[in-house]
Amino acid sequence: MSVRFWGTVLFLLFVILEEAIYYSWNRYLYGKNIEMRQKWKTRILNVRSLFRRKKQMVIQHSDQEKSSS
């Protein structure tokens, strides 16, 4: 394999390692960030509910088309 490929792979691994160290160090210093965890939890639940609503709307819409023909 080429030097460019391995250079890119090593760079990406270095960036991932650096971010992991940064995240763990901040968590060690400041503790868990409960507010951000709650924000992400509500965002995920909102997105999940949007997909569920769309699914129900599609099912209802398709049932109406079948019954009218």
JSON list of N, CA and C in Angstrom, two decimals:
[
{"chain": "A", "resi": 1, "resn": "MET", "atom": "N", "xyz": [0.83, -1.17, 0.00]},
{"chain": "A", "resi": 1, "resn": "MET", "atom": "CA", "xyz": [0.00, 0.00, 0.00]},
{"chain": "A", "resi": 1, "resn": "MET", "atom": "C", "xyz": [0.88, 1.24, 0.00]},
{"chain": "A", "resi": 2, "resn": "SER", "atom": "N", "xyz": [0.29, 2.31, -0.37]},
{"chain": "A", "resi": 2, "resn": "SER", "atom": "CA", "xyz": [1.09, 3.52, -0.53]},
{"chain": "A", "resi": 2, "resn": "SER", "atom": "C", "xyz": [1.28, 4.26, 0.79]},
{"chain": "A", "resi": 3, "resn": "VAL", "atom": "N", "xyz": [2.23, 5.16, 0.76]},
{"chain": "A", "resi": 3, "resn": "VAL", "atom": "CA", "xyz": [2.55, 5.96, 1.93]},
{"chain": "A", "resi": 3, "resn": "VAL", "atom": "C", "xyz": [1.40, 6.92, 2.24]},
{"chain": "A", "resi": 4, "resn": "ARG", "atom": "N", "xyz": [0.74, 7.42, 1.20]},
{"chain": "A", "resi": 4, "resn": "ARG", "atom": "CA", "xyz": [-0.39, 8.34, 1.41]},
{"chain": "A", "resi": 4, "resn": "ARG", "atom": "C", "xyz": [-1.52, 7.65, 2.18]},
{"chain": "A", "resi": 5, "resn": "PHE", "atom": "N", "xyz": [-1.79, 6.42, 1.82]},
{"chain": "A", "resi": 5, "resn": "PHE", "atom": "CA", "xyz": [-2.86, 5.68, 2.49]},
{"chain": "A", "resi": 5, "resn": "PHE", "atom": "C", "xyz": [-2.55, 5.53, 3.97]},
{"chain": "A", "resi": 6, "resn": "TRP", "atom": "N", "xyz": [-1.36, 5.03, 4.28]},
{"chain": "A", "resi": 6, "resn": "TRP", "atom": "CA", "xyz": [-1.00, 4.81, 5.68]},
{"chain": "A", "resi": 6, "resn": "TRP", "atom": "C", "xyz": [-0.88, 6.13, 6.44]},
{"chain": "A", "resi": 7, "resn": "GLY", "atom": "N", "xyz": [-0.43, 7.17, 5.76]},
{"chain": "A", "resi": 7, "resn": "GLY", "atom": "CA", "xyz": [-0.36, 8.48, 6.40]},
{"chain": "A", "resi": 7, "resn": "GLY", "atom": "C", "xyz": [-1.74, 8.98, 6.77]},
{"chain": "A", "resi": 8, "resn": "THR", "atom": "N", "xyz": [-2.70, 8.78, 5.87]},
{"chain": "A", "resi": 8, "resn": "THR", "atom": "CA", "xyz": [-4.08, 9.19, 6.15]},
{"chain": "A", "resi": 8, "resn": "THR", "atom": "C", "xyz": [-4.67, 8.38, 7.29]},
{"chain": "A", "resi": 9, "resn": "VAL", "atom": "N", "xyz": [-4.45, 7.07, 7.27]},
{"chain": "A", "resi": 9, "resn": "VAL", "atom": "CA", "xyz": [-4.97, 6.20, 8.33]},
{"chain": "A", "resi": 9, "resn": "VAL", "atom": "C", "xyz": [-4.38, 6.59, 9.68]},
{"chain": "A", "resi": 10, "resn": "LEU", "atom": "N", "xyz": [-3.08, 6.80, 9.73]},
{"chain": "A", "resi": 10, "resn": "LEU", "atom": "CA", "xyz": [-2.44, 7.19, 10.99]},
{"chain": "A", "resi": 10, "resn": "LEU", "atom": "C", "xyz": [-2.93, 8.55, 11.48]},
{"chain": "A", "resi": 11, "resn": "PHE", "atom": "N", "xyz": [-3.14, 9.47, 10.55]},
{"chain": "A", "resi": 11, "resn": "PHE", "atom": "CA", "xyz": [-3.65, 10.79, 10.93]},
{"chain": "A", "resi": 11, "resn": "PHE", "atom": "C", "xyz": [-5.05, 10.67, 11.53]},
{"chain": "A", "resi": 12, "resn": "LEU", "atom": "N", "xyz": [-5.92, 9.89, 10.89]},
{"chain": "A", "resi": 12, "resn": "LEU", "atom": "CA", "xyz": [-7.28, 9.72, 11.42]},
{"chain": "A", "resi": 12, "resn": "LEU", "atom": "C", "xyz": [-7.27, 9.04, 12.78]},
{"chain": "A", "resi": 13, "resn": "LEU", "atom": "N", "xyz": [-6.43, 8.04, 12.95]},
{"chain": "A", "resi": 13, "resn": "LEU", "atom": "CA", "xyz": [-6.32, 7.39, 14.26]},
{"chain": "A", "resi": 13, "resn": "LEU", "atom": "C", "xyz": [-5.81, 8.36, 15.31]},
{"chain": "A", "resi": 14, "resn": "PHE", "atom": "N", "xyz": [-4.86, 9.20, 14.94]},
{"chain": "A", "resi": 14, "resn": "PHE", "atom": "CA", "xyz": [-4.35, 10.20, 15.87]},
{"chain": "A", "resi": 14, "resn": "PHE", "atom": "C", "xyz": [-5.44, 11.19, 16.28]},
{"chain": "A", "resi": 15, "resn": "VAL", "atom": "N", "xyz": [-6.25, 11.63, 15.32]},
{"chain": "A", "resi": 15, "resn": "VAL", "atom": "CA", "xyz": [-7.33, 12.57, 15.63]},
{"chain": "A", "resi": 15, "resn": "VAL", "atom": "C", "xyz": [-8.35, 11.92, 16.55]},
{"chain": "A", "resi": 16, "resn": "ILE", "atom": "N", "xyz": [-8.72, 10.67, 16.28]},
{"chain": "A", "resi": 16, "resn": "ILE", "atom": "CA", "xyz": [-9.68, 9.97, 17.14]},
{"chain": "A", "resi": 16, "resn": "ILE", "atom": "C", "xyz": [-9.12, 9.79, 18.54]},
{"chain": "A", "resi": 17, "resn": "LEU", "atom": "N", "xyz": [-7.85, 9.42, 18.64]},
{"chain": "A", "resi": 17, "resn": "LEU", "atom": "CA", "xyz": [-7.21, 9.26, 19.95]},
{"chain": "A", "resi": 17, "resn": "LEU", "atom": "C", "xyz": [-7.17, 10.58, 20.70]},
{"chain": "A", "resi": 18, "resn": "GLU", "atom": "N", "xyz": [-6.83, 11.65, 20.01]},
{"chain": "A", "resi": 18, "resn": "GLU", "atom": "CA", "xyz": [-6.77, 12.97, 20.63]},
{"chain": "A", "resi": 18, "resn": "GLU", "atom": "C", "xyz": [-8.13, 13.40, 21.17]},
{"chain": "A", "resi": 19, "resn": "GLU", "atom": "N", "xyz": [-9.18, 13.19, 20.38]},
{"chain": "A", "resi": 19, "resn": "GLU", "atom": "CA", "xyz": [-10.52, 13.56, 20.82]},
{"chain": "A", "resi": 19, "resn": "GLU", "atom": "C", "xyz": [-10.97, 12.71, 22.00]},
{"chain": "A", "resi": 20, "resn": "ALA", "atom": "N", "xyz": [-10.62, 11.44, 22.01]},
{"chain": "A", "resi": 20, "resn": "ALA", "atom": "CA", "xyz": [-10.99, 10.57, 23.13]},
{"chain": "A", "resi": 20, "resn": "ALA", "atom": "C", "xyz": [-10.30, 11.01, 24.41]},
{"chain": "A", "resi": 21, "resn": "ILE", "atom": "N", "xyz": [-9.03, 11.39, 24.30]},
{"chain": "A", "resi": 21, "resn": "ILE", "atom": "CA", "xyz": [-8.30, 11.88, 25.48]},
{"chain": "A", "resi": 21, "resn": "ILE", "atom": "C", "xyz": [-8.91, 13.18, 25.97]},
{"chain": "A", "resi": 22, "resn": "TYR", "atom": "N", "xyz": [-9.23, 14.08, 25.05]},
{"chain": "A", "resi": 22, "resn": "TYR", "atom": "CA", "xyz": [-9.83, 15.37, 25.41]},
{"chain": "A", "resi": 22, "resn": "TYR", "atom": "C", "xyz": [-11.17, 15.15, 26.13]},
{"chain": "A", "resi": 23, "resn": "TYR", "atom": "N", "xyz": [-12.00, 14.27, 25.56]},
{"chain": "A", "resi": 23, "resn": "TYR", "atom": "CA", "xyz": [-13.31, 13.99, 26.16]},
{"chain": "A", "resi": 23, "resn": "TYR", "atom": "C", "xyz": [-13.16, 13.38, 27.55]},
{"chain": "A", "resi": 24, "resn": "SER", "atom": "N", "xyz": [-12.29, 12.40, 27.69]},
{"chain": "A", "resi": 24, "resn": "SER", "atom": "CA", "xyz": [-12.14, 11.74, 28.99]},
{"chain": "A", "resi": 24, "resn": "SER", "atom": "C", "xyz": [-11.52, 12.68, 30.03]},
{"chain": "A", "resi": 25, "resn": "TRP", "atom": "N", "xyz": [-10.60, 13.54, 29.61]},
{"chain": "A", "resi": 25, "resn": "TRP", "atom": "CA", "xyz": [-9.99, 14.49, 30.55]},
{"chain": "A", "resi": 25, "resn": "TRP", "atom": "C", "xyz": [-11.02, 15.50, 31.04]},
{"chain": "A", "resi": 26, "resn": "ASN", "atom": "N", "xyz": [-11.84, 16.02, 30.13]},
{"chain": "A", "resi": 26, "resn": "ASN", "atom": "CA", "xyz": [-12.88, 16.97, 30.55]},
{"chain": "A", "resi": 26, "resn": "ASN", "atom": "C", "xyz": [-13.90, 16.29, 31.45]},
{"chain": "A", "resi": 27, "resn": "ARG", "atom": "N", "xyz": [-14.23, 15.07, 31.15]},
{"chain": "A", "resi": 27, "resn": "ARG", "atom": "CA", "xyz": [-15.18, 14.36, 31.99]},
{"chain": "A", "resi": 27, "resn": "ARG", "atom": "C", "xyz": [-14.59, 14.10, 33.37]},
{"chain": "A", "resi": 28, "resn": "TYR", "atom": "N", "xyz": [-13.30, 13.82, 33.43]},
{"chain": "A", "resi": 28, "resn": "TYR", "atom": "CA", "xyz": [-12.63, 13.62, 34.72]},
{"chain": "A", "resi": 28, "resn": "TYR", "atom": "C", "xyz": [-12.60, 14.92, 35.52]},
{"chain": "A", "resi": 29, "resn": "LEU", "atom": "N", "xyz": [-12.32, 16.03, 34.86]},
{"chain": "A", "resi": 29, "resn": "LEU", "atom": "CA", "xyz": [-12.22, 17.31, 35.56]},
{"chain": "A", "resi": 29, "resn": "LEU", "atom": "C", "xyz": [-13.57, 17.84, 36.01]},
{"chain": "A", "resi": 30, "resn": "TYR", "atom": "N", "xyz": [-14.54, 17.85, 35.12]},
{"chain": "A", "resi": 30, "resn": "TYR", "atom": "CA", "xyz": [-15.81, 18.53, 35.37]},
{"chain": "A", "resi": 30, "resn": "TYR", "atom": "C", "xyz": [-16.97, 17.59, 35.69]},
{"chain": "A", "resi": 31, "resn": "GLY", "atom": "N", "xyz": [-16.81, 16.32, 35.52]},
{"chain": "A", "resi": 31, "resn": "GLY", "atom": "CA", "xyz": [-17.89, 15.37, 35.78]},
{"chain": "A", "resi": 31, "resn": "GLY", "atom": "C", "xyz": [-18.84, 15.26, 34.60]},
{"chain": "A", "resi": 32, "resn": "LYS", "atom": "N", "xyz": [-19.90, 14.52, 34.81]},
{"chain": "A", "resi": 32, "resn": "LYS", "atom": "CA", "xyz": [-20.88, 14.31, 33.75]},
{"chain": "A", "resi": 32, "resn": "LYS", "atom": "C", "xyz": [-21.63, 15.60, 33.48]},
{"chain": "A", "resi": 33, "resn": "ASN", "atom": "N", "xyz": [-21.95, 15.82, 32.22]},
{"chain": "A", "resi": 33, "resn": "ASN", "atom": "CA", "xyz": [-22.75, 16.98, 31.83]},
{"chain": "A", "resi": 33, "resn": "ASN", "atom": "C", "xyz": [-24.19, 16.51, 31.66]},
{"chain": "A", "resi": 34, "resn": "ILE", "atom": "N", "xyz": [-24.95, 16.63, 32.70]},
{"chain": "A", "resi": 34, "resn": "ILE", "atom": "CA", "xyz": [-26.32, 16.10, 32.71]},
{"chain": "A", "resi": 34, "resn": "ILE", "atom": "C", "xyz": [-27.23, 16.90, 31.79]},
{"chain": "A", "resi": 35, "resn": "GLU", "atom": "N", "xyz": [-27.02, 18.21, 31.70]},
{"chain": "A", "resi": 35, "resn": "GLU", "atom": "CA", "xyz": [-27.87, 19.03, 30.85]},
{"chain": "A", "resi": 35, "resn": "GLU", "atom": "C", "xyz": [-27.76, 18.63, 29.38]},
{"chain": "A", "resi": 36, "resn": "MET", "atom": "N", "xyz": [-26.54, 18.42, 28.91]},
{"chain": "A", "resi": 36, "resn": "MET", "atom": "CA", "xyz": [-26.36, 18.02, 27.51]},
{"chain": "A", "resi": 36, "resn": "MET", "atom": "C", "xyz": [-26.94, 16.64, 27.26]},
{"chain": "A", "resi": 37, "resn": "ARG", "atom": "N", "xyz": [-26.82, 15.77, 28.24]},
{"chain": "A", "resi": 37, "resn": "ARG", "atom": "CA", "xyz": [-27.39, 14.43, 28.10]},
{"chain": "A", "resi": 37, "resn": "ARG", "atom": "C", "xyz": [-28.90, 14.51, 27.94]},
{"chain": "A", "resi": 38, "resn": "GLN", "atom": "N", "xyz": [-29.55, 15.36, 28.72]},
{"chain": "A", "resi": 38, "resn": "GLN", "atom": "CA", "xyz": [-31.00, 15.52, 28.62]},
{"chain": "A", "resi": 38, "resn": "GLN", "atom": "C", "xyz": [-31.39, 16.15, 27.29]},
{"chain": "A", "resi": 39, "resn": "LYS", "atom": "N", "xyz": [-30.60, 17.11, 26.81]},
{"chain": "A", "resi": 39, "resn": "LYS", "atom": "CA", "xyz": [-30.90, 17.73, 25.52]},
{"chain": "A", "resi": 39, "resn": "LYS", "atom": "C", "xyz": [-30.86, 16.69, 24.41]},
{"chain": "A", "resi": 40, "resn": "TRP", "atom": "N", "xyz": [-29.80, 15.87, 24.40]},
{"chain": "A", "resi": 40, "resn": "TRP", "atom": "CA", "xyz": [-29.69, 14.85, 23.36]},
{"chain": "A", "resi": 40, "resn": "TRP", "atom": "C", "xyz": [-30.80, 13.82, 23.47]},
{"chain": "A", "resi": 41, "resn": "LYS", "atom": "N", "xyz": [-31.18, 13.49, 24.69]},
{"chain": "A", "resi": 41, "resn": "LYS", "atom": "CA", "xyz": [-32.25, 12.51, 24.88]},
{"chain": "A", "resi": 41, "resn": "LYS", "atom": "C", "xyz": [-33.56, 13.05, 24.32]},
{"chain": "A", "resi": 42, "resn": "THR", "atom": "N", "xyz": [-33.86, 14.32, 24.58]},
{"chain": "A", "resi": 42, "resn": "THR", "atom": "CA", "xyz": [-35.10, 14.90, 24.05]},
{"chain": "A", "resi": 42, "resn": "THR", "atom": "C", "xyz": [-35.03, 15.02, 22.53]},
{"chain": "A", "resi": 43, "resn": "ARG", "atom": "N", "xyz": [-33.87, 15.35, 21.98]},
{"chain": "A", "resi": 43, "resn": "ARG", "atom": "CA", "xyz": [-33.74, 15.43, 20.52]},
{"chain": "A", "resi": 43, "resn": "ARG", "atom": "C", "xyz": [-33.99, 14.08, 19.88]},
{"chain": "A", "resi": 44, "resn": "ILE", "atom": "N", "xyz": [-33.40, 13.05, 20.43]},
{"chain": "A", "resi": 44, "resn": "ILE", "atom": "CA", "xyz": [-33.57, 11.71, 19.87]},
{"chain": "A", "resi": 44, "resn": "ILE", "atom": "C", "xyz": [-35.04, 11.28, 19.96]},
{"chain": "A", "resi": 45, "resn": "LEU", "atom": "N", "xyz": [-35.68, 11.57, 21.08]},
{"chain": "A", "resi": 45, "resn": "LEU", "atom": "CA", "xyz": [-37.09, 11.21, 21.22]},
{"chain": "A", "resi": 45, "resn": "LEU", "atom": "C", "xyz": [-37.96, 11.99, 20.25]},
{"chain": "A", "resi": 46, "resn": "ASN", "atom": "N", "xyz": [-37.65, 13.25, 20.00]},
{"chain": "A", "resi": 46, "resn": "ASN", "atom": "CA", "xyz": [-38.41, 14.05, 19.04]},
{"chain": "A", "resi": 46, "resn": "ASN", "atom": "C", "xyz": [-38.27, 13.50, 17.63]},
{"chain": "A", "resi": 47, "resn": "VAL", "atom": "N", "xyz": [-37.07, 13.15, 17.24]},
{"chain": "A", "resi": 47, "resn": "VAL", "atom": "CA", "xyz": [-36.86, 12.59, 15.90]},
{"chain": "A", "resi": 47, "resn": "VAL", "atom": "C", "xyz": [-37.57, 11.25, 15.78]},
{"chain": "A", "resi": 48, "resn": "ARG", "atom": "N", "xyz": [-37.49, 10.45, 16.82]},
{"chain": "A", "resi": 48, "resn": "ARG", "atom": "CA", "xyz": [-38.16, 9.15, 16.81]},
{"chain": "A", "resi": 48, "resn": "ARG", "atom": "C", "xyz": [-39.67, 9.31, 16.68]},
{"chain": "A", "resi": 49, "resn": "SER", "atom": "N", "xyz": [-40.24, 10.28, 17.38]},
{"chain": "A", "resi": 49, "resn": "SER", "atom": "CA", "xyz": [-41.68, 10.49, 17.30]},
{"chain": "A", "resi": 49, "resn": "SER", "atom": "C", "xyz": [-42.07, 11.02, 15.92]},
{"chain": "A", "resi": 50, "resn": "LEU", "atom": "N", "xyz": [-41.22, 11.82, 15.29]},
{"chain": "A", "resi": 50, "resn": "LEU", "atom": "CA", "xyz": [-41.52, 12.29, 13.93]},
{"chain": "A", "resi": 50, "resn": "LEU", "atom": "C", "xyz": [-41.61, 11.12, 12.96]},
{"chain": "A", "resi": 51, "resn": "PHE", "atom": "N", "xyz": [-40.68, 10.19, 13.04]},
{"chain": "A", "resi": 51, "resn": "PHE", "atom": "CA", "xyz": [-40.72, 9.03, 12.15]},
{"chain": "A", "resi": 51, "resn": "PHE", "atom": "C", "xyz": [-41.96, 8.17, 12.42]},
{"chain": "A", "resi": 52, "resn": "ARG", "atom": "N", "xyz": [-42.33, 8.04, 13.67]},
{"chain": "A", "resi": 52, "resn": "ARG", "atom": "CA", "xyz": [-43.52, 7.25, 13.98]},
{"chain": "A", "resi": 52, "resn": "ARG", "atom": "C", "xyz": [-44.78, 7.91, 13.43]},
{"chain": "A", "resi": 53, "resn": "ARG", "atom": "N", "xyz": [-44.87, 9.23, 13.53]},
{"chain": "A", "resi": 53, "resn": "ARG", "atom": "CA", "xyz": [-46.03, 9.94, 13.00]},
{"chain": "A", "resi": 53, "resn": "ARG", "atom": "C", "xyz": [-46.11, 9.79, 11.49]},
{"chain": "A", "resi": 54, "resn": "LYS", "atom": "N", "xyz": [-44.99, 9.93, 10.82]},
{"chain": "A", "resi": 54, "resn": "LYS", "atom": "CA", "xyz": [-44.99, 9.79, 9.36]},
{"chain": "A", "resi": 54, "resn": "LYS", "atom": "C", "xyz": [-45.43, 8.40, 8.96]},
{"chain": "A", "resi": 55, "resn": "LYS", "atom": "N", "xyz": [-44.98, 7.39, 9.67]},
{"chain": "A", "resi": 55, "resn": "LYS", "atom": "CA", "xyz": [-45.35, 6.02, 9.36]},
{"chain": "A", "resi": 55, "resn": "LYS", "atom": "C", "xyz": [-46.86, 5.84, 9.49]},
{"chain": "A", "resi": 56, "resn": "GLN", "atom": "N", "xyz": [-47.45, 6.36, 10.55]},
{"chain": "A", "resi": 56, "resn": "GLN", "atom": "CA", "xyz": [-48.88, 6.24, 10.75]},
{"chain": "A", "resi": 56, "resn": "GLN", "atom": "C", "xyz": [-49.65, 7.00, 9.67]},
{"chain": "A", "resi": 57, "resn": "MET", "atom": "N", "xyz": [-49.16, 8.18, 9.29]},
{"chain": "A", "resi": 57, "resn": "MET", "atom": "CA", "xyz": [-49.84, 8.95, 8.26]},
{"chain": "A", "resi": 57, "resn": "MET", "atom": "C", "xyz": [-49.80, 8.23, 6.92]},
{"chain": "A", "resi": 58, "resn": "VAL", "atom": "N", "xyz": [-48.71, 7.59, 6.59]},
{"chain": "A", "resi": 58, "resn": "VAL", "atom": "CA", "xyz": [-48.59, 6.86, 5.33]},
{"chain": "A", "resi": 58, "resn": "VAL", "atom": "C", "xyz": [-49.54, 5.68, 5.33]},
{"chain": "A", "resi": 59, "resn": "ILE", "atom": "N", "xyz": [-49.64, 4.97, 6.43]},
{"chain": "A", "resi": 59, "resn": "ILE", "atom": "CA", "xyz": [-50.53, 3.82, 6.51]},
{"chain": "A", "resi": 59, "resn": "ILE", "atom": "C", "xyz": [-51.98, 4.26, 6.37]},
{"chain": "A", "resi": 60, "resn": "GLN", "atom": "N", "xyz": [-52.38, 5.32, 7.04]},
{"chain": "A", "resi": 60, "resn": "GLN", "atom": "CA", "xyz": [-53.75, 5.82, 6.94]},
{"chain": "A", "resi": 60, "resn": "GLN", "atom": "C", "xyz": [-54.05, 6.29, 5.53]},
{"chain": "A", "resi": 61, "resn": "HIS", "atom": "N", "xyz": [-53.10, 6.95, 4.91]},
{"chain": "A", "resi": 61, "resn": "HIS", "atom": "CA", "xyz": [-53.29, 7.46, 3.56]},
{"chain": "A", "resi": 61, "resn": "HIS", "atom": "C", "xyz": [-53.45, 6.30, 2.57]},
{"chain": "A", "resi": 62, "resn": "SER", "atom": "N", "xyz": [-52.67, 5.26, 2.71]},
{"chain": "A", "resi": 62, "resn": "SER", "atom": "CA", "xyz": [-52.75, 4.14, 1.78]},
{"chain": "A", "resi": 62, "resn": "SER", "atom": "C", "xyz": [-54.04, 3.35, 1.98]},
{"chain": "A", "resi": 63, "resn": "ASP", "atom": "N", "xyz": [-54.56, 3.28, 3.21]},
{"chain": "A", "resi": 63, "resn": "ASP", "atom": "CA", "xyz": [-55.83, 2.60, 3.45]},
{"chain": "A", "resi": 63, "resn": "ASP", "atom": "C", "xyz": [-56.98, 3.34, 2.77]},
{"chain": "A", "resi": 64, "resn": "GLN", "atom": "N", "xyz": [-56.94, 4.64, 2.78]},
{"chain": "A", "resi": 64, "resn": "GLN", "atom": "CA", "xyz": [-58.00, 5.42, 2.14]},
{"chain": "A", "resi": 64, "resn": "GLN", "atom": "C", "xyz": [-57.99, 5.22, 0.64]},
{"chain": "A", "resi": 65, "resn": "GLU", "atom": "N", "xyz": [-56.82, 5.12, 0.06]},
{"chain": "A", "resi": 65, "resn": "GLU", "atom": "CA", "xyz": [-56.73, 4.90, -1.39]},
{"chain": "A", "resi": 65, "resn": "GLU", "atom": "C", "xyz": [-57.30, 3.54, -1.77]},
{"chain": "A", "resi": 66, "resn": "LYS", "atom": "N", "xyz": [-57.04, 2.53, -0.97]},
{"chain": "A", "resi": 66, "resn": "LYS", "atom": "CA", "xyz": [-57.52, 1.19, -1.29]},
{"chain": "A", "resi": 66, "resn": "LYS", "atom": "C", "xyz": [-59.04, 1.11, -1.16]},
{"chain": "A", "resi": 67, "resn": "SER", "atom": "N", "xyz": [-59.60, 1.76, -0.15]},
{"chain": "A", "resi": 67, "resn": "SER", "atom": "CA", "xyz": [-61.04, 1.65, 0.07]},
{"chain": "A", "resi": 67, "resn": "SER", "atom": "C", "xyz": [-61.83, 2.44, -0.96]},
{"chain": "A", "resi": 68, "resn": "SER", "atom": "N", "xyz": [-61.25, 3.48, -1.56]},
{"chain": "A", "resi": 68, "resn": "SER", "atom": "CA", "xyz": [-61.98, 4.29, -2.51]},
{"chain": "A", "resi": 68, "resn": "SER", "atom": "C", "xyz": [-62.05, 3.64, -3.89]},
{"chain": "A", "resi": 69, "resn": "SER", "atom": "N", "xyz": [-61.19, 2.69, -4.20]},
{"chain": "A", "resi": 69, "resn": "SER", "atom": "CA", "xyz": [-61.19, 2.10, -5.54]},
{"chain": "A", "resi": 69, "resn": "SER", "atom": "C", "xyz": [-61.97, 0.83, -5.63]}
]
